[in-house]
CSV table of C-alpha atoms and ligand atoms in Angstrom, one decimal:
chain,number,residue,atom,x,y,z
A,1251,UNK,CA,6.9,6.1,-21.9
A,1252,UNK,CA,7.2,3.6,-18.8
A,1253,UNK,CA,5.1,3.7,-16.2
A,1254,UNK,CA,6.2,4.3,-12.7
A,1255,UNK,CA,7.2,1.1,-11.3
A,1256,UNK,CA,5.4,-0.4,-13.7
A,1257,UNK,CA,6.0,-3.0,-16.9
A,1258,UNK,CA,6.7,-1.9,-20.4
A,1259,UNK,CA,8.5,-3.3,-23.6
A,1260,UNK,CA,10.0,0.3,-24.7
A,1261,UNK,CA,13.6,-0.1,-23.1
A,1262,UNK,CA,14.5,3.9,-24.4
A,1263,UNK,CA,14.0,5.4,-20.9
A,1264,UNK,CA,14.0,4.5,-17.4
A,1265,UNK,CA,11.4,6.2,-15.2
A,1266,UNK,CA,12.3,6.7,-11.6
A,1267,UNK,CA,9.9,5.1,-9.0
A,1268,UNK,CA,10.5,8.1,-6.6
A,1269,UNK,CA,9.9,11.4,-8.3
A,1270,UNK,CA,8.4,10.2,-11.8
A,1271,UNK,CA,11.4,11.7,-13.7
A,1272,UNK,CA,12.4,9.6,-17.1
A,1273,UNK,CA,15.9,9.2,-17.2
A,1274,UNK,CA,17.9,7.3,-20.6
A,1275,UNK,CA,18.1,3.9,-19.8
A,1276,UNK,CA,21.8,3.5,-19.2
A,1277,UNK,CA,21.8,5.5,-15.9
A,1278,UNK,CA,21.9,3.8,-12.8
A,1279,UNK,CA,20.7,6.9,-10.3
A,1280,UNK,CA,17.9,9.7,-11.1
A,1281,UNK,CA,19.7,12.5,-11.7
A,1282,UNK,CA,16.8,14.5,-10.1
A,1283,UNK,CA,16.4,13.0,-6.7
A,1284,UNK,CA,19.7,10.6,-6.8
A,1285,UNK,CA,17.0,7.2,-6.4
A,1286,UNK,CA,18.4,3.9,-7.7
A,1287,UNK,CA,17.0,3.6,-11.2
A,1288,UNK,CA,15.6,0.0,-11.6
A,1289,UNK,CA,14.7,-1.6,-15.3
A,1290,UNK,CA,11.2,-2.7,-15.7
A,1291,UNK,CA,10.4,-6.3,-15.6
A,1292,UNK,CA,9.0,-7.9,-18.5
A,1293,UNK,CA,5.6,-9.3,-17.4
A,1294,UNK,CA,6.1,-12.8,-16.9
A,1295,UNK,CA,3.2,-15.6,-16.7
A,1296,UNK,CA,2.2,-16.1,-12.8
A,1297,UNK,CA,-0.5,-18.4,-11.4
A,1298,UNK,CA,-2.5,-16.6,-8.7
A,1299,UNK,CA,-6.0,-16.7,-7.1
A,1300,UNK,CA,-8.4,-13.9,-7.8
A,1301,UNK,CA,-12.0,-13.4,-7.7
A,1302,UNK,CA,-13.7,-12.4,-10.8
A,1303,UNK,CA,-17.0,-10.1,-11.6
A,1304,UNK,CA,-18.8,-10.5,-14.7
A,1305,UNK,CA,-22.0,-8.1,-15.1
A,1306,UNK,CA,-24.1,-7.6,-18.0
A,1307,UNK,CA,-27.3,-6.0,-19.1
A,1308,UNK,CA,-30.5,-7.3,-19.8
A,1309,UNK,CA,-32.9,-5.4,-22.2
A,1310,UNK,CA,-30.4,-3.1,-24.1
A,1311,UNK,CA,-31.8,-4.6,-27.2
A,1312,UNK,CA,-35.1,-3.5,-26.6
A,1313,UNK,CA,-33.9,-0.4,-25.5
A,1314,UNK,CA,-32.6,0.0,-29.2
A,1315,UNK,CA,-35.6,0.1,-30.3
A,1316,UNK,CA,-37.0,2.8,-28.1
A,1317,UNK,CA,-34.2,5.2,-28.2
A,1318,UNK,CA,-32.2,6.9,-31.0
A,1319,UNK,CA,-28.8,5.5,-31.1
A,1320,UNK,CA,-27.2,8.7,-29.4
A,1321,UNK,CA,-29.5,8.4,-26.4
A,1322,UNK,CA,-28.1,4.6,-26.2
A,1323,UNK,CA,-24.7,5.6,-26.2
A,1324,UNK,CA,-25.7,7.8,-23.5
A,1325,UNK,CA,-27.3,5.3,-21.3
A,1326,UNK,CA,-25.0,2.8,-21.7
A,1327,UNK,CA,-21.8,5.0,-21.0
A,1328,UNK,CA,-23.6,6.1,-17.7
A,1329,UNK,CA,-24.4,2.4,-16.8
A,1330,UNK,CA,-20.5,1.8,-17.5
A,1331,UNK,CA,-19.0,4.5,-15.5
A,1332,UNK,CA,-21.1,3.6,-12.6
A,1333,UNK,CA,-20.1,0.0,-12.9
A,1334,UNK,CA,-16.3,0.7,-13.3
A,1335,UNK,CA,-16.6,3.3,-10.1
A,1336,UNK,CA,-18.2,0.7,-8.0
A,1337,UNK,CA,-15.8,-2.0,-9.0
A,1338,UNK,CA,-12.7,0.3,-8.9
A,1339,UNK,CA,-13.8,1.6,-5.4
A,1340,UNK,CA,-12.9,-1.7,-3.9
A,1341,UNK,CA,-9.5,-2.4,-5.9
A,1342,UNK,CA,-10.6,-4.2,-8.9
A,1343,UNK,CA,-8.9,-4.2,-12.4
A,1344,UNK,CA,-11.8,-3.5,-14.8
A,1345,UNK,CA,-10.4,-5.5,-17.8
A,1346,UNK,CA,-12.8,-5.2,-20.7
A,1347,UNK,CA,-16.3,-4.5,-22.1
A,1348,UNK,CA,-17.4,-7.4,-24.4
A,1349,UNK,CA,-20.7,-5.8,-26.1
A,1350,UNK,CA,-22.5,-4.3,-22.8
A,1351,UNK,CA,-20.6,-6.5,-20.3
A,1352,UNK,CA,-18.5,-5.6,-17.8
A,1353,UNK,CA,-15.6,-8.1,-16.6
A,1354,UNK,CA,-13.4,-6.9,-13.4
A,1355,UNK,CA,-10.4,-8.9,-11.5
A,1356,UNK,CA,-10.0,-8.6,-7.8
A,1357,UNK,CA,-6.1,-9.8,-7.3
A,1358,UNK,CA,-4.3,-7.9,-10.3
A,1359,UNK,CA,-1.9,-6.5,-10.6
A,1360,UNK,CA,-1.7,-6.7,-6.9
A,1361,UNK,CA,-3.4,-9.3,-4.3
A,1362,UNK,CA,-5.4,-8.9,-1.4
A,1363,UNK,CA,-6.2,-11.3,1.3
A,1364,UNK,CA,-9.8,-10.1,1.1
A,1365,UNK,CA,-10.2,-9.6,-2.9
A,1366,UNK,CA,-13.4,-12.1,-2.5
A,1367,UNK,CA,-15.0,-10.2,-0.2
A,1368,UNK,CA,-14.2,-7.0,-1.8
A,1369,UNK,CA,-15.6,-8.6,-5.3
A,1370,UNK,CA,-18.8,-9.1,-3.5
A,1371,UNK,CA,-19.0,-5.7,-1.4
A,1372,UNK,CA,-18.5,-4.6,-5.1
A,1373,UNK,CA,-21.1,-6.6,-6.7
A,1374,UNK,CA,-23.7,-5.5,-3.8
A,1375,UNK,CA,-22.6,-1.7,-4.4
A,1376,UNK,CA,-22.9,-2.2,-8.5
A,1377,UNK,CA,-26.4,-3.4,-7.5
A,1378,UNK,CA,-26.9,-0.5,-5.6
A,1379,UNK,CA,-25.9,1.8,-8.0
A,1380,UNK,CA,-28.0,0.8,-10.8
A,1381,UNK,CA,-30.9,1.1,-8.7
A,1382,UNK,CA,-30.0,5.0,-8.3
A,1383,UNK,CA,-28.9,5.2,-11.8
A,1384,UNK,CA,-32.5,3.7,-13.1
A,1385,UNK,CA,-34.2,6.7,-11.5
A,1386,UNK,CA,-32.0,8.9,-13.3
A,1387,UNK,CA,-32.6,7.1,-16.6
A,1388,UNK,CA,-36.3,6.7,-15.7
A,1389,UNK,CA,-36.6,10.2,-15.6
A,1390,UNK,CA,-34.3,11.5,-18.5
A,1391,UNK,CA,-34.8,8.5,-20.9
A,1392,UNK,CA,-37.7,6.9,-19.9
A,1393,UNK,CA,-36.0,3.5,-19.8
A,1394,UNK,CA,-34.4,1.2,-17.0
A,1395,UNK,CA,-31.6,-1.0,-16.9
A,1396,UNK,CA,-31.3,-4.9,-15.4
A,1397,UNK,CA,-28.1,-6.2,-14.6
A,1398,UNK,CA,-26.9,-9.9,-13.7
A,1399,UNK,CA,-23.5,-10.4,-11.8
A,1400,UNK,CA,-21.7,-13.5,-11.5
A,1401,UNK,CA,-18.7,-13.6,-9.2
A,1402,UNK,CA,-16.2,-16.7,-8.7
A,1403,UNK,CA,-12.8,-17.0,-7.3
A,1404,UNK,CA,-10.1,-19.4,-8.4
A,1405,UNK,CA,-6.6,-19.7,-9.8
A,1406,UNK,CA,-6.0,-18.2,-13.0
A,1407,UNK,CA,-2.7,-17.4,-15.2
A,1408,UNK,CA,-2.0,-13.6,-14.9
A,1409,UNK,CA,0.7,-11.7,-16.6
A,1410,UNK,CA,0.0,-12.6,-20.5
A,1411,UNK,CA,3.0,-11.0,-22.4
A,1412,UNK,CA,1.0,-9.9,-25.5
A,1413,UNK,CA,-0.9,-7.9,-22.9
A,1414,UNK,CA,-4.3,-8.6,-24.3
A,1415,UNK,CA,-5.8,-10.2,-21.5
A,1416,UNK,CA,-5.1,-9.8,-17.7
A,1417,UNK,CA,-6.3,-13.3,-16.6
A,1418,UNK,CA,-7.0,-16.5,-18.2
A,1419,UNK,CA,-8.3,-19.6,-16.5
A,1420,UNK,CA,-11.4,-21.6,-15.8
A,1421,UNK,CA,-12.5,-19.0,-12.7
A,1422,UNK,CA,-13.1,-16.3,-15.8
A,1423,UNK,CA,-15.0,-19.0,-17.7
A,1424,UNK,CA,-17.4,-19.7,-14.3
A,1425,UNK,CA,-17.7,-16.3,-13.3
A,1426,UNK,CA,-19.2,-15.6,-16.8
A,1427,UNK,CA,-21.3,-18.8,-16.6
A,1428,UNK,CA,-22.8,-17.6,-13.4
A,1429,UNK,CA,-23.8,-14.2,-14.8
A,1430,UNK,CA,-25.8,-15.6,-17.4
A,1431,UNK,CA,-27.6,-18.2,-15.1
A,1432,UNK,CA,-28.6,-15.2,-12.8
A,1433,UNK,CA,-31.6,-13.9,-13.0
A,1434,UNK,CA,-32.2,-9.9,-13.7
A,1435,UNK,CA,-31.0,-8.0,-11.0
A,1436,UNK,CA,-29.3,-11.3,-9.0
A,1437,UNK,CA,-25.7,-11.7,-7.9
A,1438,UNK,CA,-24.6,-15.1,-8.1
A,1439,UNK,CA,-21.7,-16.5,-6.1
A,1440,UNK,CA,-19.5,-19.2,-6.8
A,1441,UNK,CA,-18.9,-21.8,-4.0
A,1442,UNK,CA,-15.2,-20.6,-3.3
A,1443,UNK,CA,-16.1,-17.5,-3.4
A,1444,UNK,CA,-19.0,-18.1,-0.6
A,1445,UNK,CA,-16.4,-20.3,1.5
A,1446,UNK,CA,-14.1,-16.8,1.5
A,1447,UNK,CA,-17.2,-14.5,2.6
A,1448,UNK,CA,-19.4,-16.6,4.5
A,1449,UNK,CA,-19.1,-14.6,7.7
A,1450,UNK,CA,-19.8,-11.3,6.0
A,1451,UNK,CA,-22.8,-11.9,3.7
A,1452,UNK,CA,-26.4,-13.3,4.0
A,1453,UNK,CA,-26.6,-15.8,0.7
A,1454,UNK,CA,-29.3,-18.6,-0.4
A,1455,UNK,CA,-28.3,-21.7,-2.1
A,1456,UNK,CA,-29.5,-22.3,-5.6
A,1457,UNK,CA,-30.4,-25.4,-6.8
A,1458,UNK,CA,-26.7,-26.7,-8.3
A,1459,UNK,CA,-26.3,-25.1,-12.0
A,1460,UNK,CA,-25.4,-27.0,-15.1
A,1461,UNK,CA,-23.1,-24.9,-16.6
A,1462,UNK,CA,-22.0,-25.3,-20.1
A,1463,UNK,CA,-18.1,-26.6,-20.4
A,1464,UNK,CA,-18.4,-28.0,-16.9
A,1465,UNK,CA,-19.4,-31.5,-16.3
A,1466,UNK,CA,-20.0,-31.3,-13.1
A,1467,UNK,CA,-22.8,-29.2,-11.4
A,1468,UNK,CA,-21.6,-26.0,-9.8
A,1469,UNK,CA,-22.9,-25.0,-6.4
A,1470,UNK,CA,-24.1,-21.4,-6.6
A,1471,UNK,CA,-25.3,-19.1,-3.9
A,1472,UNK,CA,-27.8,-16.0,-4.4
A,1473,UNK,CA,-26.3,-12.9,-2.7
A,1474,UNK,CA,-28.9,-11.0,-0.3
A,1475,UNK,CA,-26.7,-8.8,1.8
A,1476,UNK,CA,-23.3,-8.2,2.8
A,1477,UNK,CA,-22.9,-6.6,6.4
A,1478,UNK,CA,-20.7,-3.5,6.8
A,1479,UNK,CA,-17.3,-3.8,8.3
A,1480,UNK,CA,-17.6,-7.5,8.8
A,1481,UNK,CA,-14.3,-9.7,7.9
A,1482,UNK,CA,-15.3,-12.6,5.4
A,1483,UNK,CA,-14.3,-15.4,7.9
A,1484,UNK,CA,-14.7,-14.5,11.6
A,1485,UNK,CA,-11.7,-16.4,13.5
A,1486,UNK,CA,-12.8,-18.8,16.6
A,1487,UNK,CA,-11.4,-17.1,19.7
A,1488,UNK,CA,-13.2,-19.6,22.2
A,1489,UNK,CA,-10.7,-22.5,22.0
A,1490,UNK,CA,-8.6,-22.9,25.5
A,1491,UNK,CA,-6.1,-20.2,25.5
A,1492,UNK,CA,-2.5,-21.4,25.4
A,1493,UNK,CA,0.5,-19.7,27.1
A,1494,UNK,CA,1.0,-15.7,27.0
A,1495,UNK,CA,1.1,-15.0,30.4
A,1496,UNK,CA,3.7,-13.0,30.4
A,1497,UNK,CA,2.0,-10.5,27.8
A,1498,UNK,CA,-1.8,-10.9,29.5
A,1499,UNK,CA,0.2,-9.9,33.0
A,1500,UNK,CA,2.0,-6.4,31.2
A,1501,UNK,CA,-1.4,-5.5,30.2
A,1502,UNK,CA,-2.9,-6.2,33.8
A,1503,UNK,CA,-0.1,-4.2,34.8
A,1504,UNK,CA,-0.8,-1.4,32.5
A,1505,UNK,CA,-4.6,-1.4,33.2
A,1506,UNK,CA,-3.5,-1.2,37.0
A,1507,UNK,CA,-1.8,1.5,36.7
A,1508,UNK,CA,-4.1,3.7,34.3
A,1509,UNK,CA,-6.6,3.2,37.4
A,1510,UNK,CA,-4.3,4.0,40.1
A,1511,UNK,CA,-3.2,7.2,38.2
A,1512,UNK,CA,-6.1,8.0,36.6
A,1513,UNK,CA,-4.0,8.6,33.3
A,1514,UNK,CA,-4.1,7.3,29.9
A,1515,UNK,CA,-1.6,4.5,28.6
A,1516,UNK,CA,-1.1,3.6,25.2
A,1517,UNK,CA,-0.2,-0.3,24.9
A,1518,UNK,CA,1.0,-1.4,20.9
A,1519,UNK,CA,0.6,-4.8,20.5
A,1520,UNK,CA,2.7,-5.8,17.0
A,1521,UNK,CA,2.9,-9.4,15.4
A,1522,UNK,CA,1.8,-10.9,12.2
A,1523,UNK,CA,-1.4,-12.1,10.8
A,1524,UNK,CA,-2.6,-14.9,13.1
A,1525,UNK,CA,-0.2,-14.8,15.8
A,1526,UNK,CA,-3.0,-14.0,18.4
A,1527,UNK,CA,-3.2,-10.4,18.5
A,1528,UNK,CA,-7.1,-10.4,18.7
A,1529,UNK,CA,-6.8,-13.4,20.8
A,1530,UNK,CA,-4.7,-11.9,23.6
A,1531,UNK,CA,-6.9,-8.7,23.5
A,1532,UNK,CA,-10.2,-11.1,24.2
A,1533,UNK,CA,-8.6,-12.8,26.9
A,1534,UNK,CA,-7.4,-10.0,28.5
A,1535,UNK,CA,-10.8,-7.9,28.5
A,1536,UNK,CA,-12.5,-11.3,29.5
A,1537,UNK,CA,-10.0,-10.6,32.7
A,1538,UNK,CA,-11.4,-7.7,33.4
A,1539,UNK,CA,-14.6,-9.1,34.6
A,1540,UNK,CA,-16.6,-6.1,33.7
A,1541,UNK,CA,-14.3,-3.7,36.1
A,1542,UNK,CA,-14.1,-1.4,32.4
A,1543,UNK,CA,-15.8,-0.2,29.9
A,1544,UNK,CA,-14.5,-1.9,26.8
A,1545,UNK,CA,-15.0,0.0,23.5
A,1546,UNK,CA,-14.0,-1.6,20.2
A,1547,UNK,CA,-12.9,-0.2,16.7
A,1548,UNK,CA,-11.6,-1.5,13.6
A,1549,UNK,CA,-9.5,0.0,10.8
A,1550,UNK,CA,-10.5,-0.9,7.1
A,1551,UNK,CA,-8.1,-2.0,4.6
A,1552,UNK,CA,-9.5,0.7,1.9
A,1553,UNK,CA,-12.4,2.9,1.1
A,1554,UNK,CA,-14.1,6.4,1.1
A,1555,UNK,CA,-14.0,8.2,4.4
A,1556,UNK,CA,-12.4,5.6,6.6
A,1557,UNK,CA,-10.3,8.1,8.3
A,1558,UNK,CA,-12.5,7.8,11.6
A,1559,UNK,CA,-14.3,4.8,10.8
A,1560,UNK,CA,-12.9,2.9,14.2
A,1561,UNK,CA,-13.6,6.1,16.1
A,1562,UNK,CA,-17.2,5.9,14.7
A,1563,UNK,CA,-17.6,2.3,15.7
A,1564,UNK,CA,-16.5,3.1,19.1
A,1565,UNK,CA,-18.6,6.4,19.4
A,1566,UNK,CA,-21.9,3.9,18.2
A,1567,UNK,CA,-20.7,1.6,21.1
A,1568,UNK,CA,-20.6,4.3,23.3
A,1569,UNK,CA,-23.6,6.5,23.2
A,1570,UNK,CA,-25.9,3.8,21.6
A,1571,UNK,CA,-26.2,5.3,18.2
A,1572,UNK,CA,-28.5,3.3,15.5
A,1573,UNK,CA,-27.9,3.7,12.3
A,1574,UNK,CA,-31.0,4.5,11.3
A,1575,UNK,CA,-31.2,7.5,14.1
A,1576,UNK,CA,-32.3,11.0,12.9
A,1577,UNK,CA,-29.5,13.7,12.8
A,1578,UNK,CA,-31.2,15.4,16.1
A,1579,UNK,CA,-31.1,12.1,17.7
A,1580,UNK,CA,-27.5,11.3,17.3
A,1581,UNK,CA,-26.5,14.9,18.6
A,1582,UNK,CA,-28.4,14.5,21.7
A,1583,UNK,CA,-27.3,10.9,22.3
A,1584,UNK,CA,-23.4,12.4,22.1
A,1585,UNK,CA,-24.3,15.4,24.1
A,1586,UNK,CA,-25.5,13.1,26.9
A,1587,UNK,CA,-22.5,11.2,26.9
A,1588,UNK,CA,-20.0,14.5,26.9
A,1589,UNK,CA,-22.5,16.0,29.8
A,1590,UNK,CA,-23.1,19.9,30.2
A,1591,UNK,CA,-21.1,22.3,29.1
A,1592,UNK,CA,-19.5,20.7,25.6
A,1593,UNK,CA,-21.4,22.0,23.1
A,1594,UNK,CA,-18.7,22.3,20.9
A,1595,UNK,CA,-17.4,19.1,21.2
A,1596,UNK,CA,-20.8,17.8,20.4
A,1597,UNK,CA,-21.3,19.6,17.3
A,1598,UNK,CA,-17.9,18.2,16.3
A,1599,UNK,CA,-18.5,14.9,17.2
A,1600,UNK,CA,-22.1,15.4,15.3
A,1601,UNK,CA,-20.5,15.9,12.1
A,1602,UNK,CA,-18.8,12.8,11.8
A,1603,UNK,CA,-21.9,11.1,11.6
A,1604,UNK,CA,-23.2,13.3,8.7
A,1605,UNK,CA,-25.1,15.9,11.0
A,1606,UNK,CA,-24.6,19.3,9.4
A,1607,UNK,CA,-22.9,22.2,11.0
A,1608,UNK,CA,-19.7,24.1,10.7
A,1609,UNK,CA,-17.0,21.9,9.5
A,1610,UNK,CA,-14.0,21.9,12.3
A,1611,UNK,CA,-10.2,21.4,11.8
A,1612,UNK,CA,-8.8,17.9,12.0
A,1613,UNK,CA,-7.3,19.2,15.3
A,1614,UNK,CA,-10.7,20.5,16.6
A,1615,UNK,CA,-11.9,16.7,15.6
A,1616,UNK,CA,-9.3,15.0,17.6
A,1617,UNK,CA,-9.8,17.3,20.3
A,1618,UNK,CA,-13.6,16.3,20.5
A,1619,UNK,CA,-12.6,12.8,20.4
A,1620,UNK,CA,-10.6,13.1,23.3
A,1621,UNK,CA,-13.3,14.9,25.5
A,1622,UNK,CA,-15.7,12.0,24.4
A,1623,UNK,CA,-13.4,9.3,25.8
A,1624,UNK,CA,-12.3,11.6,28.7
A,1625,UNK,CA,-16.2,11.7,29.7
A,1626,UNK,CA,-16.7,7.8,29.3
A,1627,UNK,CA,-14.0,7.3,31.3
A,1628,UNK,CA,-15.6,9.3,34.3
A,1629,UNK,CA,-18.0,6.5,35.4
A,1630,UNK,CA,-15.5,3.6,35.0
A,1631,UNK,CA,-11.7,3.1,33.8
A,1632,UNK,CA,-12.1,3.0,30.0
A,1633,UNK,CA,-10.1,0.3,27.7
A,1634,UNK,CA,-10.3,1.4,23.8
A,1635,UNK,CA,-9.2,-1.3,21.6
A,1636,UNK,CA,-8.0,-0.6,18.1
A,1637,UNK,CA,-7.5,-3.4,15.9
A,1638,UNK,CA,-5.8,-3.6,12.4
A,1639,UNK,CA,-4.4,-0.5,12.9
A,1640,UNK,CA,-1.6,-0.9,10.3
A,1641,UNK,CA,-4.7,-0.1,7.7
A,1642,UNK,CA,-5.3,3.2,9.9
A,1643,UNK,CA,-4.7,6.7,8.1
A,1644,UNK,CA,-2.0,9.0,9.2
A,1645,UNK,CA,-4.8,11.0,11.0
A,1646,UNK,CA,-6.0,8.5,13.0
A,1647,UNK,CA,-2.5,7.4,13.8
A,1648,UNK,CA,-2.4,11.1,14.7
A,1649,UNK,CA,-5.2,10.9,17.0
A,1650,UNK,CA,-4.1,8.0,18.7
A,1651,UNK,CA,-1.1,9.9,19.7
A,1652,UNK,CA,-2.8,13.0,20.9
A,1653,UNK,CA,-5.3,10.9,23.0
A,1654,UNK,CA,-2.1,9.4,24.7
A,1655,UNK,CA,-0.1,12.4,24.9
A,1656,UNK,CA,-2.9,15.0,26.0
A,1657,UNK,CA,-5.5,13.2,27.9
A,1658,UNK,CA,-5.7,13.7,31.7
A,1659,UNK,CA,-7.4,12.8,34.4
A,1660,UNK,CA,-9.2,10.0,32.9
A,1661,UNK,CA,-8.4,6.3,33.3
A,1662,UNK,CA,-8.0,5.3,29.6
A,1663,UNK,CA,-5.9,2.0,28.6
A,1664,UNK,CA,-5.8,2.3,24.6
A,1665,UNK,CA,-4.8,-1.1,23.0
A,1666,UNK,CA,-3.3,-1.2,19.7
A,1667,UNK,CA,-3.0,-4.0,17.3
A,1668,UNK,CA,-1.2,-4.1,14.2
A,1669,UNK,CA,0.7,-6.3,11.8
A,1670,UNK,CA,4.2,-5.2,11.6
A,1671,UNK,CA,3.4,-3.5,8.3
A,1672,UNK,CA,2.9,-0.7,10.3
A,1673,UNK,CA,6.4,-0.2,11.0
A,1674,UNK,CA,7.8,-1.3,7.5
A,1675,UNK,CA,9.2,1.2,5.2
A,1676,UNK,CA,6.8,1.6,2.5
A,1677,UNK,CA,5.7,4.2,-0.2
A,1678,UNK,CA,3.4,5.5,2.1
A,1679,UNK,CA,6.4,6.9,4.2
A,1680,UNK,CA,4.6,9.2,6.2
A,1681,UNK,CA,2.7,6.2,7.4
A,1682,UNK,CA,5.2,4.0,8.5
A,1683,UNK,CA,6.7,7.2,10.3
A,1684,UNK,CA,3.7,7.8,12.4
A,1685,UNK,CA,4.0,3.9,12.9
A,1686,UNK,CA,7.5,4.5,14.4
A,1687,UNK,CA,6.1,6.8,16.4
A,1688,UNK,CA,3.4,5.1,17.7
A,1689,UNK,CA,5.6,2.1,18.6
A,1690,UNK,CA,8.2,4.5,20.2
A,1691,UNK,CA,5.0,6.2,22.2
A,1692,UNK,CA,4.0,2.9,23.7
A,1693,UNK,CA,7.8,2.4,25.3
A,1694,UNK,CA,8.0,6.1,26.1
A,1695,UNK,CA,5.0,6.1,28.2
A,1696,UNK,CA,6.1,2.8,29.9
A,1697,UNK,CA,9.4,4.7,30.9
A,1698,UNK,CA,7.8,7.9,32.2
A,1699,UNK,CA,5.5,5.8,34.3
A,1700,UNK,CA,8.5,3.9,35.8
A,1701,UNK,CA,9.9,7.5,36.3
A,1702,UNK,CA,7.3,9.2,38.5
A,1703,UNK,CA,7.6,9.1,42.1
A,1704,UNK,CA,3.9,9.0,43.1
A,1705,UNK,CA,0.6,9.0,41.0
A,1706,UNK,CA,-1.1,12.9,40.2
A,1707,UNK,CA,-3.3,13.3,42.9
A,1708,UNK,CA,-7.4,13.1,41.4
A,1709,UNK,CA,-8.2,16.4,40.6
A,1710,UNK,CA,-5.0,17.8,40.3
A,1711,UNK,CA,-4.8,20.9,37.3
A,1712,UNK,CA,-4.5,19.1,34.0
A,1713,UNK,CA,-1.5,20.0,32.1
A,1714,UNK,CA,-1.5,20.8,28.2
A,1715,UNK,CA,-5.2,22.0,28.5
A,1716,UNK,CA,-3.7,25.4,26.7
A,1717,UNK,CA,-2.9,23.5,24.0
A,1718,UNK,CA,-6.5,22.8,23.4
A,1719,UNK,CA,-7.9,24.0,19.9
A,1720,UNK,CA,-11.3,25.1,22.2
A,1721,UNK,CA,-9.4,25.9,25.5
A,1722,UNK,CA,-10.1,22.2,27.1
B,2977,ADP,N1,-2.5,-18.1,23.0
B,2977,ADP,C1,-3.4,-18.7,22.2
B,2977,ADP,N2,-4.1,-20.2,22.6
B,2977,ADP,C2,-5.2,-20.7,21.9
B,2977,ADP,N3,-5.5,-20.3,20.7
B,2977,ADP,C3,-5.1,-19.1,20.2
B,2977,ADP,C4,-3.6,-18.6,20.8
B,2977,ADP,N4,-3.2,-17.5,20.1
B,2977,ADP,C5,-4.1,-17.4,19.0
B,2977,ADP,N5,-4.9,-18.6,19.1
B,2977,ADP,C6,-5.8,-18.8,17.9
B,2977,ADP,O1,-5.2,-18.6,16.4
B,2977,ADP,C7,-6.2,-18.2,15.7
B,2977,ADP,C8,-5.6,-16.7,15.2
B,2977,ADP,O2,-5.5,-15.8,16.2
B,2977,ADP,P1,-5.8,-13.8,16.2
B,2977,ADP,O3,-5.9,-13.6,17.7
B,2977,ADP,O4,-7.1,-14.4,15.5
B,2977,ADP,O5,-4.7,-13.4,15.4
B,2977,ADP,P2,-4.5,-12.3,14.7
B,2977,ADP,O6,-5.1,-11.1,15.4
B,2977,ADP,O7,-2.8,-11.8,15.6
B,2977,ADP,O8,-4.3,-11.9,13.5
B,2977,ADP,C9,-7.5,-17.8,16.3
B,2977,ADP,O9,-8.6,-18.8,15.9
B,2977,ADP,C10,-7.2,-17.9,17.6
B,2977,ADP,O10,-8.1,-18.4,18.8
B,2978,MG,MG1,-6.5,-10.1,15.0
């Protein structure tokens, strides 16, 4: 059998990349969904930059003396499963287990721009997972495990035609050596990995390590902490601004009409990485000179429960939520922003932060977020900046549109920044379609505004309230 879109040597069948139906290999189109059938490509060797994670347990021999073999096997299988989960959550290919060791590669089969940061986050998660697992092992078997972890980035050769190994190269050896040099419980990071994650981690340099097989000592760093949500390398946004006058004046005009009409406008900025989207936003925000409340949220490329992550950031900033706030405190702070008579919206939003309550529908959550932003916008015009929206989940894109479409009597400028991927055709079609909607929404809103003869007076009845799941 040939995996969909994957690689294999057997050519007896072709698997449709669209519906998964298998067909004889002389068919040009899928007989079920009529998609073109493409012959799988033989794996070929490629050079790529990946980040390798090695993890090994210490003390498993001593455990072998204490426990019967069946228990040792159960303990080790729990350990492997926890490590695999932590690694795969961040997108690793977990390659093989040598003895009790786990090796994982970030960048195979798919390269990500943040592979090094994913690897370091995974290493931190593995360490945390082991702390929790040890409580369970201590209780059930009277033993605990300690792990040593090495993380290293470098060029490797991937696509071994024999299929025996995913990657080979010096970077793999160094990762293994770093793991061996780490103390139990320690994560050691190689120098190139550190360069790629420097703004997201706290790490202490060790003495340069003499590693077996390396002629020169290798600089290594002991991982202390990884900051949630931080990019690996922060961009400098303080160099003098060049050009962009036209875009800046478009943004200023959008803001002025938001204020004059007390309405919501969606402004989408699409551009390739590094073209200057964030810089343009910063320049615009700086030019507001405190005339608006500015709230920021960023979409994450992957992870559990990321749909409302950018909204969470915006709400934290607006309500002054702290990571250590108790549930009642979170609810109280959110209610304080929303004002009186908004208990339903408050309960719904508190749920986003894990405060227990009745589970609401997605529509109710979108409605509650809109009420929240409208409340914030009552004291001063509000600018909400959402960055990296090409990674936004479909529900999050729905949220942006529903706020833009339904918000009334509140001056809100929503600035959405995204890479062109947002508009690309890609396997997750729905997301691409939402992307098109988003771009059109921006244009549509500007046209609608140009048509309008006079701004709607303050306090005029709000349209569209009847569509609110909670009656407004
Ligand atoms: N108009 C500009 N003038 C000066 N520097 C700029 C300008 N636009 C972008 N830069 C710089 O280029 C780098 C990348 O820009 P950035 O806004 O982070 O790109 P994006 O958000 O599109 O990925 C940053 O260091 C930024 O300061
Ligand atoms: Mg940016």
